[in-house]
Tab-separated table of C-alpha atoms in Angstrom:
chain	number	residue	atom	x	y	z
A	1	MET	CA	31.211	4.084	23.586
A	2	THR	CA	27.780	3.708	25.383
A	3	HIS	CA	24.573	2.836	23.202
A	4	LEU	CA	22.069	5.959	22.206
A	5	ILE	CA	19.626	4.180	20.109
A	6	ARG	CA	17.984	0.746	21.275
A	7	GLN	CA	16.402	-0.691	18.621
A	8	MET	CA	14.789	0.394	15.034
A	9	GLY	CA	12.787	2.795	15.770
A	10	TYR	CA	10.260	3.530	12.643
A	11	VAL	CA	10.114	4.580	8.188
A	12	VAL	CA	8.023	7.561	7.781
A	13	ILE	CA	7.109	7.310	3.949
A	14	ALA	CA	5.578	9.898	1.887
A	15	THR	CA	2.903	9.320	-1.182
A	16	PRO	CA	0.017	10.907	-2.505
A	17	ASP	CA	-2.059	7.484	-1.329
A	18	PRO	CA	-0.867	6.632	1.636
A	19	GLU	CA	-4.460	3.950	2.667
A	20	GLY	CA	-2.900	2.048	-0.342
A	21	ALA	CA	0.466	1.730	0.424
A	22	ALA	CA	-0.581	0.903	3.599
A	23	LEU	CA	-3.644	-1.766	2.330
A	24	ASP	CA	-0.952	-3.198	-0.156
A	25	LEU	CA	1.149	-3.664	3.301
A	26	SER	CA	-1.087	-5.536	5.216
A	27	GLU	CA	-2.069	-7.767	2.429
A	28	VAL	CA	1.064	-8.938	1.529
A	29	THR	CA	2.497	-9.003	5.264
A	30	GLY	CA	-0.096	-9.374	7.425
A	31	VAL	CA	0.428	-6.166	9.555
A	32	ARG	CA	-2.327	-4.243	11.111
A	33	ILE	CA	-3.317	-0.674	10.849
A	34	THR	CA	-3.192	1.083	13.849
A	35	HIS	CA	-4.283	5.031	12.533
A	36	LYS	CA	-6.070	6.317	10.408
A	37	ALA	CA	-6.353	10.355	9.771
A	38	ALA	CA	-6.841	12.588	7.013
A	39	ASP	CA	-3.023	12.765	5.833
A	40	ALA	CA	-1.394	10.041	7.110
A	41	VAL	CA	-1.686	6.026	7.333
A	42	TYR	CA	0.020	4.058	10.152
A	43	VAL	CA	1.072	0.175	10.246
A	44	SER	CA	2.372	-2.139	12.444
A	45	SER	CA	3.718	-5.521	12.869
A	46	ASN	CA	3.367	-5.822	17.155
A	47	ALA	CA	1.522	-4.072	19.772
A	48	ARG	CA	4.128	-0.425	18.951
A	49	GLY	CA	1.525	1.893	17.034
A	50	CYS	CA	3.776	2.297	13.845
A	51	ASP	CA	6.403	0.503	12.334
A	52	VAL	CA	5.629	2.733	8.889
A	53	ALA	CA	4.132	5.646	9.049
A	54	TYR	CA	2.422	6.637	5.790
A	55	LEU	CA	2.429	10.758	5.261
A	56	ARG	CA	-0.352	12.265	2.186
A	57	ASP	CA	2.367	13.883	-0.411
A	58	GLU	CA	1.850	14.759	-3.707
A	59	ARG	CA	5.959	13.665	-3.591
A	60	ARG	CA	7.021	9.927	-4.010
A	61	GLY	CA	9.832	9.201	-1.193
A	62	VAL	CA	11.200	8.880	2.542
A	63	ARG	CA	10.506	11.937	5.011
A	64	ALA	CA	13.040	10.106	7.843
A	65	VAL	CA	14.279	7.041	9.166
A	66	GLY	CA	13.086	6.609	13.435
A	67	LEU	CA	15.527	5.214	15.663
A	68	GLU	CA	14.763	4.485	18.941
A	69	ALA	CA	16.590	6.110	21.522
A	70	MET	CA	18.223	4.441	25.280
A	71	ASP	CA	16.328	7.490	26.454
A	72	GLU	CA	15.638	10.753	26.861
A	73	ALA	CA	18.963	11.565	27.518
A	74	ALA	CA	20.281	9.678	24.784
A	75	ILE	CA	18.183	12.332	22.812
A	76	ASP	CA	19.273	15.349	24.804
A	77	GLU	CA	23.013	13.957	23.614
A	78	VAL	CA	22.343	12.990	19.881
A	79	TYR	CA	21.069	17.229	19.705
A	80	ARG	CA	24.266	18.444	21.826
A	81	ARG	CA	26.708	16.609	19.184
A	82	ALA	CA	24.618	16.895	15.928
A	83	LYS	CA	25.125	20.606	17.361
A	84	SER	CA	28.162	20.798	17.740
A	85	GLU	CA	29.056	19.016	14.406
A	86	ASN	CA	27.357	21.833	12.255
A	87	LEU	CA	24.805	19.184	11.286
A	88	THR	CA	21.312	20.609	9.785
A	89	ILE	CA	18.312	19.881	12.450
A	90	LEU	CA	15.481	19.460	10.680
A	91	GLY	CA	12.625	19.867	14.251
A	92	ASP	CA	12.277	18.647	17.394
A	93	THR	CA	8.675	17.630	16.468
A	94	PRO	CA	7.999	13.841	15.910
A	95	LEU	CA	7.023	12.722	12.455
A	96	VAL	CA	4.327	9.944	14.157
A	97	SER	CA	2.062	11.364	16.837
A	98	ASN	CA	2.077	8.528	19.082
A	99	VAL	CA	6.082	9.454	20.398
A	100	LYS	CA	6.774	12.158	22.754
A	101	ARG	CA	10.175	13.592	21.467
A	102	ALA	CA	12.846	13.074	19.234
A	103	VAL	CA	15.223	15.366	17.377
A	104	ARG	CA	14.943	15.171	13.884
A	105	ILE	CA	18.485	14.771	11.466
A	106	ALA	CA	19.793	15.433	7.818
A	107	THR	CA	23.200	13.791	7.454
A	108	PRO	CA	25.139	15.524	4.817
A	109	PHE	CA	25.192	11.854	2.925
A	110	GLY	CA	21.954	12.075	2.319
A	111	PRO	CA	19.683	10.003	4.694
A	112	ILE	CA	17.562	12.210	7.644
A	113	ILE	CA	17.250	10.394	10.265
A	114	GLU	CA	15.284	10.917	13.299
A	115	VAL	CA	16.508	9.399	16.627
A	116	HIS	CA	12.673	9.242	19.025
A	117	THR	CA	11.267	8.729	22.353
A	118	PRO	CA	9.538	5.010	22.031
A	119	VAL	CA	6.018	4.477	19.951
A	120	ALA	CA	3.620	3.665	22.032
A	121	ARG	CA	2.133	0.894	22.938
A	122	GLN	CA	-1.573	-0.754	21.858
A	123	ASP	CA	-3.030	-4.205	23.723
A	124	VAL	CA	-3.459	-6.198	20.970
A	125	GLY	CA	-3.005	-10.256	21.561
A	126	PRO	CA	-1.234	-12.293	20.368
A	127	THR	CA	0.453	-11.797	17.436
A	128	ILE	CA	0.503	-15.232	15.302
A	129	ALA	CA	-2.221	-15.402	13.773
A	130	ASN	CA	-3.779	-16.878	9.940
A	131	GLY	CA	-2.119	-13.850	7.428
A	132	LYS	CA	0.501	-12.276	10.061
A	133	ARG	CA	3.791	-13.171	8.567
A	134	VAL	CA	5.795	-11.458	9.852
A	135	ARG	CA	6.059	-9.736	13.713
A	136	ARG	CA	8.710	-7.805	13.956
A	137	LEU	CA	10.393	-4.181	11.531
A	138	GLU	CA	14.081	-5.518	11.352
A	139	HIS	CA	16.469	-2.595	9.634
A	140	VAL	CA	16.608	-0.313	6.817
A	141	ASN	CA	19.510	-0.220	4.423
A	142	MET	CA	20.630	3.085	3.082
A	143	ARG	CA	22.716	4.950	0.683
A	144	ALA	CA	25.192	7.190	1.066
A	145	THR	CA	26.941	9.670	-0.475
A	146	ASP	CA	30.234	9.086	1.260
A	147	PRO	CA	29.520	5.806	3.054
A	148	ARG	CA	33.017	6.456	5.032
A	149	ALA	CA	31.769	9.592	6.242
A	150	PHE	CA	28.374	7.956	7.106
A	151	HIS	CA	29.795	4.473	9.206
A	152	ASP	CA	31.837	8.220	11.719
A	153	PHE	CA	28.423	8.819	11.653
A	154	VAL	CA	26.424	5.973	12.989
A	155	THR	CA	29.519	5.063	14.662
A	156	GLY	CA	30.245	8.537	16.078
A	157	MET	CA	27.983	10.660	16.449
A	158	LEU	CA	24.684	8.027	17.058
A	159	GLY	CA	27.107	5.671	18.913
A	160	MET	CA	25.861	2.075	16.721
A	161	LYS	CA	28.211	-0.795	16.724
A	162	LEU	CA	29.875	-2.244	13.151
A	163	SER	CA	28.984	-5.602	12.641
A	164	ASP	CA	30.580	-6.791	10.096
A	165	ARG	CA	31.550	-5.078	6.620
A	166	THR	CA	32.978	-4.652	3.076
A	167	THR	CA	36.640	-4.105	2.901
A	168	ASN	CA	36.235	-0.722	1.270
A	169	TYR	CA	32.478	0.438	2.499
A	170	GLU	CA	31.266	-0.862	-0.476
A	171	ARG	CA	28.692	-2.290	2.302
A	172	ALA	CA	28.571	-1.326	6.113
A	173	TRP	CA	26.497	-3.130	8.399
A	174	TYR	CA	26.116	-1.721	12.597
A	175	ARG	CA	23.944	-2.960	15.051
A	176	ALA	CA	21.360	-1.170	18.034
A	177	ALA	CA	21.983	-1.680	21.802
A	178	ASP	CA	19.977	-5.100	21.378
A	179	GLY	CA	22.411	-6.992	19.792
A	180	PHE	CA	20.766	-7.568	16.063
A	181	HIS	CA	23.089	-7.674	13.901
A	182	HIS	CA	22.336	-5.251	12.081
A	183	THR	CA	19.379	-2.276	11.887
A	184	VAL	CA	21.655	0.152	10.367
A	185	ALA	CA	23.276	-0.849	6.866
A	186	ALA	CA	24.558	1.613	4.173
A	187	GLY	CA	25.831	1.547	0.507
A	188	PRO	CA	27.187	3.953	-2.004
A	189	GLY	CA	24.544	6.119	-3.290
A	190	ASN	CA	21.585	8.641	-2.038
A	191	GLY	CA	18.265	7.420	-0.419
A	192	LEU	CA	16.813	4.464	1.099
A	193	HIS	CA	17.447	0.585	-0.668
A	194	HIS	CA	14.725	-0.369	1.159
A	195	TYR	CA	13.664	-1.274	4.468
A	196	ALA	CA	12.926	-5.045	6.747
A	197	PHE	CA	10.799	-7.043	8.373
A	198	ASP	CA	11.470	-9.947	10.350
A	199	ALA	CA	9.125	-12.687	9.477
A	200	HIS	CA	8.066	-15.857	12.240
A	201	ALA	CA	8.715	-18.890	10.191
A	202	LEU	CA	11.041	-19.451	7.170
A	203	SER	CA	7.207	-20.524	5.583
A	204	ASP	CA	5.568	-16.655	5.772
A	205	LEU	CA	8.612	-15.296	2.675
A	206	ALA	CA	7.087	-18.184	1.186
A	207	GLY	CA	3.585	-16.577	2.052
A	208	VAL	CA	4.573	-13.369	1.335
A	209	ALA	CA	5.785	-14.953	-2.044
A	210	ASP	CA	2.155	-16.001	-2.649
A	211	ALA	CA	-0.184	-12.955	-1.763
A	212	LEU	CA	2.326	-11.139	-4.450
A	213	VAL	CA	1.251	-14.037	-6.819
A	214	THR	CA	-2.641	-13.336	-6.243
A	215	LYS	CA	-2.456	-9.221	-6.690
A	216	GLY	CA	-0.392	-9.957	-10.346
A	217	ARG	CA	2.927	-9.635	-8.284
A	218	SER	CA	6.242	-11.805	-8.345
A	219	LEU	CA	9.711	-10.872	-5.760
A	220	LEU	CA	12.327	-9.254	-6.795
A	221	TRP	CA	14.893	-11.287	-5.687
A	222	GLY	CA	14.651	-14.283	-3.838
A	223	LEU	CA	14.880	-16.970	-1.404
A	224	GLY	CA	18.062	-16.651	-0.612
A	225	ARG	CA	20.674	-16.088	2.129
A	226	HIS	CA	22.726	-13.372	2.918
A	227	GLY	CA	26.371	-13.083	5.024
A	228	PRO	CA	26.518	-10.919	6.544
A	229	GLY	CA	23.834	-11.695	9.831
A	230	ASN	CA	22.889	-15.279	8.091
A	231	ASN	CA	19.574	-14.991	7.547
A	232	LEU	CA	17.527	-15.472	4.681
A	233	PHE	CA	15.627	-13.066	2.586
A	234	SER	CA	13.277	-11.975	-0.113
A	235	TYR	CA	12.389	-8.428	-1.532
A	236	TYR	CA	9.898	-7.375	-3.553
A	237	LEU	CA	8.319	-3.473	-4.780
A	238	ASP	CA	5.904	-2.085	-3.261
A	239	PRO	CA	3.521	0.208	-5.241
A	240	ASN	CA	5.296	3.558	-4.566
A	241	GLY	CA	8.933	1.447	-5.467
A	242	CYS	CA	10.441	0.867	-2.085
A	243	VAL	CA	11.805	-2.058	-1.348
A	244	VAL	CA	10.966	-4.225	1.233
A	245	GLU	CA	12.400	-6.958	2.363
A	246	VAL	CA	11.230	-10.112	4.729
A	247	SER	CA	13.576	-11.629	6.420
A	248	SER	CA	13.756	-14.811	8.747
A	249	GLY	CA	16.656	-15.643	11.102
A	250	LEU	CA	19.341	-13.108	11.869
A	251	GLU	CA	21.721	-13.428	13.494
A	252	ARG	CA	22.102	-11.727	17.441
A	253	ILE	CA	25.431	-10.513	18.913
A	254	ASP	CA	24.917	-11.132	22.804
A	255	ASN	CA	28.919	-9.157	23.758
A	256	ASP	CA	29.500	-6.005	22.548
A	257	ASP	CA	33.472	-6.791	23.997
A	258	LEU	CA	33.962	-10.323	23.195
A	259	TYR	CA	32.593	-9.955	19.476
A	260	GLN	CA	34.651	-8.753	16.431
A	261	PRO	CA	33.408	-7.761	13.039
A	262	GLY	CA	33.589	-9.252	9.749
A	263	ASN	CA	35.515	-7.466	6.845
A	264	TRP	CA	34.289	-9.799	3.526
A	265	ALA	CA	35.725	-8.998	-0.273
A	266	PHE	CA	33.530	-7.631	-2.729
A	267	ASP	CA	33.214	-9.155	-5.442
A	268	SER	CA	31.985	-12.192	-7.012
A	269	SER	CA	33.718	-15.100	-5.294
A	270	SER	CA	32.858	-13.831	-2.054
A	271	ASN	CA	29.006	-13.785	-2.084
A	272	VAL	CA	28.478	-11.805	0.208
A	273	LEU	CA	25.001	-10.602	0.070
A	274	ASP	CA	24.242	-13.951	-1.487
A	275	ARG	CA	25.956	-17.519	0.421
A	276	TRP	CA	23.900	-19.807	-2.122
A	277	GLY	CA	25.984	-17.954	-5.142
A	278	SER	CA	23.522	-15.465	-7.650
A	279	ASN	CA	23.687	-12.111	-8.099
A	280	PRO	CA	20.932	-9.048	-7.248
A	281	PRO	CA	18.940	-8.106	-10.798
A	282	GLU	CA	19.750	-4.807	-11.969
A	283	ALA	CA	16.376	-3.582	-10.903
A	284	TYR	CA	16.804	-4.407	-7.031
A	285	GLY	CA	20.005	-2.101	-7.113
A	286	ASN	CA	17.962	0.311	-8.812
A	287	ALA	CA	15.787	0.781	-6.558
A	288	ILE	CA	16.323	3.899	-4.163
A	289	THR	CA	14.064	5.952	-3.186
A	290	PRO	CA	14.855	9.650	-2.271
A	291	PHE	CA	14.383	11.427	0.788
A	292	VAL	CA	12.761	14.348	1.014
A	293	VAL	CA	11.698	17.106	3.496
């Protein structure tokens, strides 16, 4: 199937304090604040105008996960497929202001997906400097009420490719056209578990942990190495209770036709979540941020 999704887009988060949320993410990871308005603050790790958008709201939750389409024709095709499947289309106006077109779909399994044209780019010069610990919004990990049906949605409706899964779809990882091992990951439940940034280097994961200490906080889990994707990871909680991953070394698949998805056991012997053998703490598993319309 032809790719419809080029790469990770953005995450749109509802919060009573968009300024505070953006400042915290900036101080911990080094992202820059790119846009401030009365009811919205955007941050970015690179030349893109937005990686994470914080929208003022009395609720705390996720308005949508944005996935960048290959082109406008891909948006039209996603819209057509969604209509043919009688899915709920919430709108065609992007939630992020510096985006031309989008279609926003409420899936029957919980997640809200916004497929959109590229975010406007800005001339920011070199992106490696002191305190800039991340360089790219890497992926999201969502929870779906029916992971097997969500698999069909991601591969059939969005045209993404399965990279790895566990035997009964307790976890699954999907890639876009850019070839990074996963842009979307999923498991059972309802909500967003985490969004992830790609760090410049392993030392930047230490920098994130050090920044948290200066704020009287600490990592939620990590350091460790995931099985699927083979990336090094650390996780922490932001002020809205949303999990943020900072990752390094995610695999990139260079040929869709030659790659064979892995099938991992999901038990204590497989070390699928951490090849080094640690188990995620209970607070990590329970940290789910709801989707809100």
